[in-house]
Amino acid sequence: MKPLNILMILDSLEIGGTETHVLEISKALQARGHKIVIGTSGGPFAQRFQQAGLKLIPMSFQSDNPIHTNYTELLQQMRDIVVEHEIELIHVHLIAGLKIANQISQEMLIPVVFTAHGMFYPWRQLQSLIDGCEHVIAVSHPVANWIKLRMGFPQKQTTIIPNGIDMDYFAPSKTPSNKFRQELGVKDSDFLISLVSRMAWGKTRIIENAIQAIENLATRYNVKLAIVGSGPDSPFIRALTTMVNKRHSEDLIFLTGALLDPIEAYQESDLVIGTARVALEAMSCGKPVLAAGNSGYVGLITPENFAAHWKLYFGDHDYLSFPNSSKLEQDLEQIITKPDLLEQAKQIRPLMLDYFSIESTINQIEQVYAQVLAIDTVQDSSTASIHDLKPEISTTVIPPVVTERAVEMPIPEKAAPKVTIKDSPKLAATPLVSVVIPTYNRAKYLSQCLAALFKQTYRPIEIIVIDDCSTDNTSKVVEQWLKKVKSDELTLRYHKLPVNLGFASAVSIGYYLAQGEFVANQDSDDISHPERIASQVQFLLTNQDYDLVGTNYEVFTHNLNQTKKAYLVRYDNNIVKCYREGNHCVCFGSLMIRRKVIDKIGGLTKFMVGAEDYEYVARAIVQGFNVQNLRPVLYYYRQHQEQRSKEFYSLRSSLTAHVKEEEQ
């Protein structure tokens, strides 16, 4: 193929799979004689591009949706690059660059090729831009399905081309240095697992599960976990890691941060947990891989399931099951105790050599370029193509089996959704609300709590009291209130547990017993305003983009007429920011949750005892659910000496925001 002048557009150069892919194909294309120019705003990964001798030209990308002055500035910058470097084709990888490239394409008649690296793009925005592309490259089968079915982009203009791996570089180490292990302080005899991942989206859930699984396995095996990566959820993972390591005589979990080159982590590990490009690189290094990613859990990759798991992109774009720590722990234990499984997994490298090499990927990319520019080209038959992997991997551009989970996977937006507030108190519908009250020896407060719920203006309500094996007269208090139930629209259910299971289990049991479309929390020593449930239901009915809603609250000791303001609560985008910084800004007792949240992430865990509420809200945010707080004071938080939160104050203070109080 004749050399081309190609403009690669990559909005920023963070450390991640997309950036690594662009680096590798740019190096390989340049080695074949093409002139590669990269327009980017830069970032920590720029060093790797410069070391490879690639030309970086600064562009002032500031957001995913450039507007006004920034949009005009970017247009002029791209025009200048096209003219100065006589660009013949623009290859775009992220959405802001696509918006600019489409306009330049129309003005200057330069064709645009777009590589879709996943399903994380805001789909409505992408749908409005993708029609301006001459061709779309999908890095996996699920992404190709998504482009065709969700975007409506023509199948004949879509090609599946996987990430290409430099097999000479990502190879088994001939002379292990153990440098990575030594820096961590991990012994040669320890079974070292490296989890290489960005700390964001569903990947954070995988990291959380792995930490919990390793802590459990460490009681039986010499196992350690190195977490390689960074991202917006780093503070949460850091807090979790610190807490786990403090519970043991030696560190079990190690955080390395993002590495410009993770090859030593791959080569010196006994097992790698990862997805997408990480899985491919680790397998190329001859390491067994347990695949789990943004979409969900896949499991150990073997020669037998390799082709099938590639169609899921190893858990990044589709999955076999939802992730959970128990399943991960079981699989890890099986791998640790059965060395033959590790040896079997190492046999995957020959498949990698034949079908996922950078040479094969570049051959296919050049074919796309030639098709777009109507250039005759001769395919190099000496290099295998991904389409030669039969029978498991389809030779069609779009595979015939449509994976519904991949097509329907929600795409997290960066900004908080717009909130709709209606003045009218009338509700469009009256779904059942389940109010879950976990309680342990709170009989003297429970009656006031139930009285406030009986006074709620909203109906229908079911109140579920989960008695965590109380030793006081809690059952008698509930019996008195059971006699006061006079309407089918208010029910009271009482369940006394045979043993004390703790707060997290009591709440989770209540969640599983709840029958309502919405589930409301309620602490047994606190009091809800009569309009609390009605206000939260109306909010969720009129704001379908939100899934959890708390309320502002005030603090009292004995008398509700003497309350103090609480300054814990945050609103809108500040909620996500707060949790990503490792802080807490939702009063858990005031929270109302859509049923689909519980169906997706389950109940509370015991992993962060004393901060289960923080962990649950953080987990919901990580899974893509939106959280809001109502500004009116609709919940009253009681302070007393027997509070559960006082017992764990030292832990919670390290994880949550401080609450300032002042006399009203």
Tab-separated table of C-alpha atoms in Angstrom, residues 292-457:
chain	number	residue	atom	x	y	z
A	292	ALA	CA	-13.528	-9.754	34.503
A	293	GLY	CA	-14.299	-6.239	33.391
A	294	ASN	CA	-16.647	-3.345	32.951
A	295	SER	CA	-19.614	-5.496	31.886
A	296	GLY	CA	-19.156	-8.383	34.286
A	297	TYR	CA	-17.458	-11.666	35.064
A	298	VAL	CA	-16.108	-14.277	32.635
A	299	GLY	CA	-13.574	-16.480	34.465
A	300	LEU	CA	-10.319	-18.273	33.652
A	301	ILE	CA	-9.429	-18.159	29.960
A	302	THR	CA	-8.382	-21.522	28.524
A	303	PRO	CA	-7.532	-22.708	24.992
A	304	GLU	CA	-11.001	-24.283	24.814
A	305	ASN	CA	-12.988	-21.157	25.728
A	306	PHE	CA	-10.612	-18.559	24.293
A	307	ALA	CA	-12.598	-17.908	21.096
A	308	ALA	CA	-15.928	-17.713	22.936
A	309	HIS	CA	-14.530	-15.347	25.565
A	310	TRP	CA	-12.993	-13.138	22.872
A	311	LYS	CA	-16.548	-12.561	21.629
A	312	LEU	CA	-17.286	-11.065	25.070
A	313	TYR	CA	-14.034	-9.095	24.871
A	314	PHE	CA	-13.051	-10.901	28.043
A	315	GLY	CA	-15.717	-9.249	30.212
A	316	ASP	CA	-15.233	-5.672	29.087
A	317	HIS	CA	-18.107	-5.508	26.592
A	318	ASP	CA	-20.210	-8.529	27.584
A	319	TYR	CA	-20.205	-11.123	30.355
A	320	LEU	CA	-21.192	-14.589	31.522
A	321	SER	CA	-22.356	-13.595	35.013
A	322	PHE	CA	-22.576	-10.621	37.331
A	323	PRO	CA	-19.437	-10.167	39.432
A	324	ASN	CA	-19.474	-11.242	43.072
A	325	SER	CA	-16.719	-11.900	45.574
A	326	SER	CA	-17.844	-15.474	46.367
A	327	LYS	CA	-17.564	-16.642	42.764
A	328	LEU	CA	-14.228	-14.892	42.359
A	329	GLU	CA	-12.922	-16.466	45.572
A	330	GLN	CA	-13.996	-19.957	44.457
A	331	ASP	CA	-12.315	-19.583	41.075
A	332	LEU	CA	-9.126	-18.179	42.580
A	333	GLU	CA	-8.909	-21.035	45.074
A	334	GLN	CA	-9.335	-23.569	42.292
A	335	ILE	CA	-6.550	-21.912	40.304
A	336	ILE	CA	-4.212	-21.717	43.312
A	337	THR	CA	-4.706	-25.379	44.213
A	338	LYS	CA	-4.592	-26.815	40.684
A	339	PRO	CA	-1.304	-25.902	38.952
A	340	ASP	CA	-2.376	-27.812	35.827
A	341	LEU	CA	-4.985	-25.099	35.170
A	342	LEU	CA	-2.195	-22.519	35.084
A	343	GLU	CA	-0.142	-24.614	32.689
A	344	GLN	CA	-3.169	-25.114	30.462
A	345	ALA	CA	-3.822	-21.373	30.323
A	346	LYS	CA	-0.230	-20.729	29.244
A	347	GLN	CA	-0.933	-22.612	26.012
A	348	ILE	CA	-2.955	-19.655	24.742
A	349	ARG	CA	0.099	-17.711	23.546
A	350	PRO	CA	0.296	-19.634	20.227
A	351	LEU	CA	-3.269	-18.488	19.468
A	352	MET	CA	-2.196	-14.963	20.294
A	353	LEU	CA	0.752	-15.207	17.910
A	354	ASP	CA	-1.460	-16.310	15.045
A	355	TYR	CA	-4.461	-14.044	15.407
A	356	PHE	CA	-3.895	-11.008	17.658
A	357	SER	CA	-0.495	-9.739	16.592
A	358	ILE	CA	-0.019	-6.076	15.751
A	359	GLU	CA	0.936	-7.138	12.207
A	360	SER	CA	-2.456	-8.764	11.668
A	361	THR	CA	-4.259	-5.723	13.055
A	362	ILE	CA	-2.326	-3.293	10.846
A	363	ASN	CA	-3.023	-5.398	7.762
A	364	GLN	CA	-6.732	-5.039	8.416
A	365	ILE	CA	-6.539	-1.323	9.233
A	366	GLU	CA	-4.671	-0.711	5.984
A	367	GLN	CA	-7.420	-2.556	4.133
A	368	VAL	CA	-10.005	-0.216	5.704
A	369	TYR	CA	-7.938	2.829	4.717
A	370	ALA	CA	-7.620	1.504	1.169
A	371	GLN	CA	-11.359	0.889	0.956
A	372	VAL	CA	-12.163	4.393	2.211
A	373	LEU	CA	-9.699	6.037	-0.195
A	374	ALA	CA	-10.486	3.634	-3.074
A	375	ILE	CA	-6.862	2.469	-3.251
A	376	ASP	CA	-5.941	-0.929	-4.656
A	377	THR	CA	-3.981	-3.007	-2.172
A	378	VAL	CA	-2.562	-6.504	-1.999
A	379	GLN	CA	-3.133	-8.320	1.270
A	380	ASP	CA	-0.064	-9.929	2.826
A	381	SER	CA	-1.116	-13.569	3.017
A	382	SER	CA	1.857	-14.445	5.198
A	383	THR	CA	0.229	-12.832	8.216
A	384	ALA	CA	-2.871	-14.467	9.690
A	385	SER	CA	-6.059	-12.469	9.954
A	386	ILE	CA	-8.516	-12.520	12.802
A	387	HIS	CA	-11.080	-13.737	10.284
A	388	ASP	CA	-9.058	-16.953	9.873
A	389	LEU	CA	-9.824	-18.093	13.437
A	390	LYS	CA	-12.478	-20.724	12.803
A	391	PRO	CA	-15.014	-21.970	13.646
A	392	GLU	CA	-15.514	-20.090	16.894
A	393	ILE	CA	-14.955	-16.570	15.579
A	394	SER	CA	-17.301	-15.459	12.839
A	395	THR	CA	-15.958	-14.272	9.495
A	396	THR	CA	-18.810	-11.807	9.094
A	397	VAL	CA	-18.416	-8.136	9.788
A	398	ILE	CA	-21.291	-8.236	12.281
A	399	PRO	CA	-21.765	-11.578	14.068
A	400	PRO	CA	-25.161	-13.219	13.586
A	401	VAL	CA	-25.827	-13.652	17.310
A	402	VAL	CA	-26.926	-10.401	18.907
A	403	THR	CA	-26.046	-10.188	22.585
A	404	GLU	CA	-28.870	-8.272	24.221
A	405	ARG	CA	-26.853	-7.458	27.315
A	406	ALA	CA	-24.219	-5.741	25.242
A	407	VAL	CA	-26.766	-3.822	23.217
A	408	GLU	CA	-28.721	-2.616	26.223
A	409	MET	CA	-25.826	-1.863	28.561
A	410	PRO	CA	-26.310	1.606	30.088
A	411	ILE	CA	-23.753	4.234	29.184
A	412	PRO	CA	-22.724	6.332	32.209
A	413	GLU	CA	-22.835	10.083	31.664
A	414	LYS	CA	-20.344	12.388	33.348
A	415	ALA	CA	-22.766	15.118	34.362
A	416	ALA	CA	-25.661	14.683	36.760
A	417	PRO	CA	-29.006	14.364	34.960
A	418	LYS	CA	-31.353	17.311	34.891
A	419	VAL	CA	-33.710	17.352	37.860
A	420	THR	CA	-37.400	17.946	37.266
A	421	ILE	CA	-39.356	19.566	40.079
A	422	LYS	CA	-43.116	19.818	39.901
A	423	ASP	CA	-45.148	22.131	42.078
A	424	SER	CA	-48.263	19.974	42.115
A	425	PRO	CA	-48.404	17.462	44.997
A	426	LYS	CA	-50.494	15.061	42.910
A	427	LEU	CA	-48.621	11.900	41.899
A	428	ALA	CA	-48.786	10.328	38.470
A	429	ALA	CA	-48.910	6.852	40.068
A	430	THR	CA	-48.886	5.269	43.501
A	431	PRO	CA	-46.372	2.421	43.499
A	432	LEU	CA	-45.878	0.380	46.654
A	433	VAL	CA	-43.081	1.627	48.920
A	434	SER	CA	-41.354	-0.823	51.272
A	435	VAL	CA	-39.811	0.793	54.362
A	436	VAL	CA	-37.050	-1.380	55.852
A	437	ILE	CA	-36.243	-0.871	59.553
A	438	PRO	CA	-33.318	-2.874	60.964
A	439	THR	CA	-33.311	-2.779	64.756
A	440	TYR	CA	-31.391	-4.167	67.695
A	441	ASN	CA	-32.401	-3.279	71.269
A	442	ARG	CA	-34.032	0.008	70.284
A	443	ALA	CA	-37.457	-0.612	71.831
A	444	LYS	CA	-37.488	2.726	73.637
A	445	TYR	CA	-37.109	4.594	70.328
A	446	LEU	CA	-38.978	2.273	67.958
A	447	SER	CA	-42.463	3.433	68.918
A	448	GLN	CA	-41.711	7.033	67.895
A	449	CYS	CA	-40.186	5.787	64.659
A	450	LEU	CA	-43.280	3.728	63.761
A	451	ALA	CA	-45.640	6.538	64.760
A	452	ALA	CA	-43.956	8.835	62.235
A	453	LEU	CA	-44.286	6.216	59.493
A	454	PHE	CA	-47.973	5.665	60.261
A	455	LYS	CA	-48.426	9.439	59.791
A	456	GLN	CA	-46.909	9.441	56.294
A	457	THR	CA	-49.198	11.145	53.786
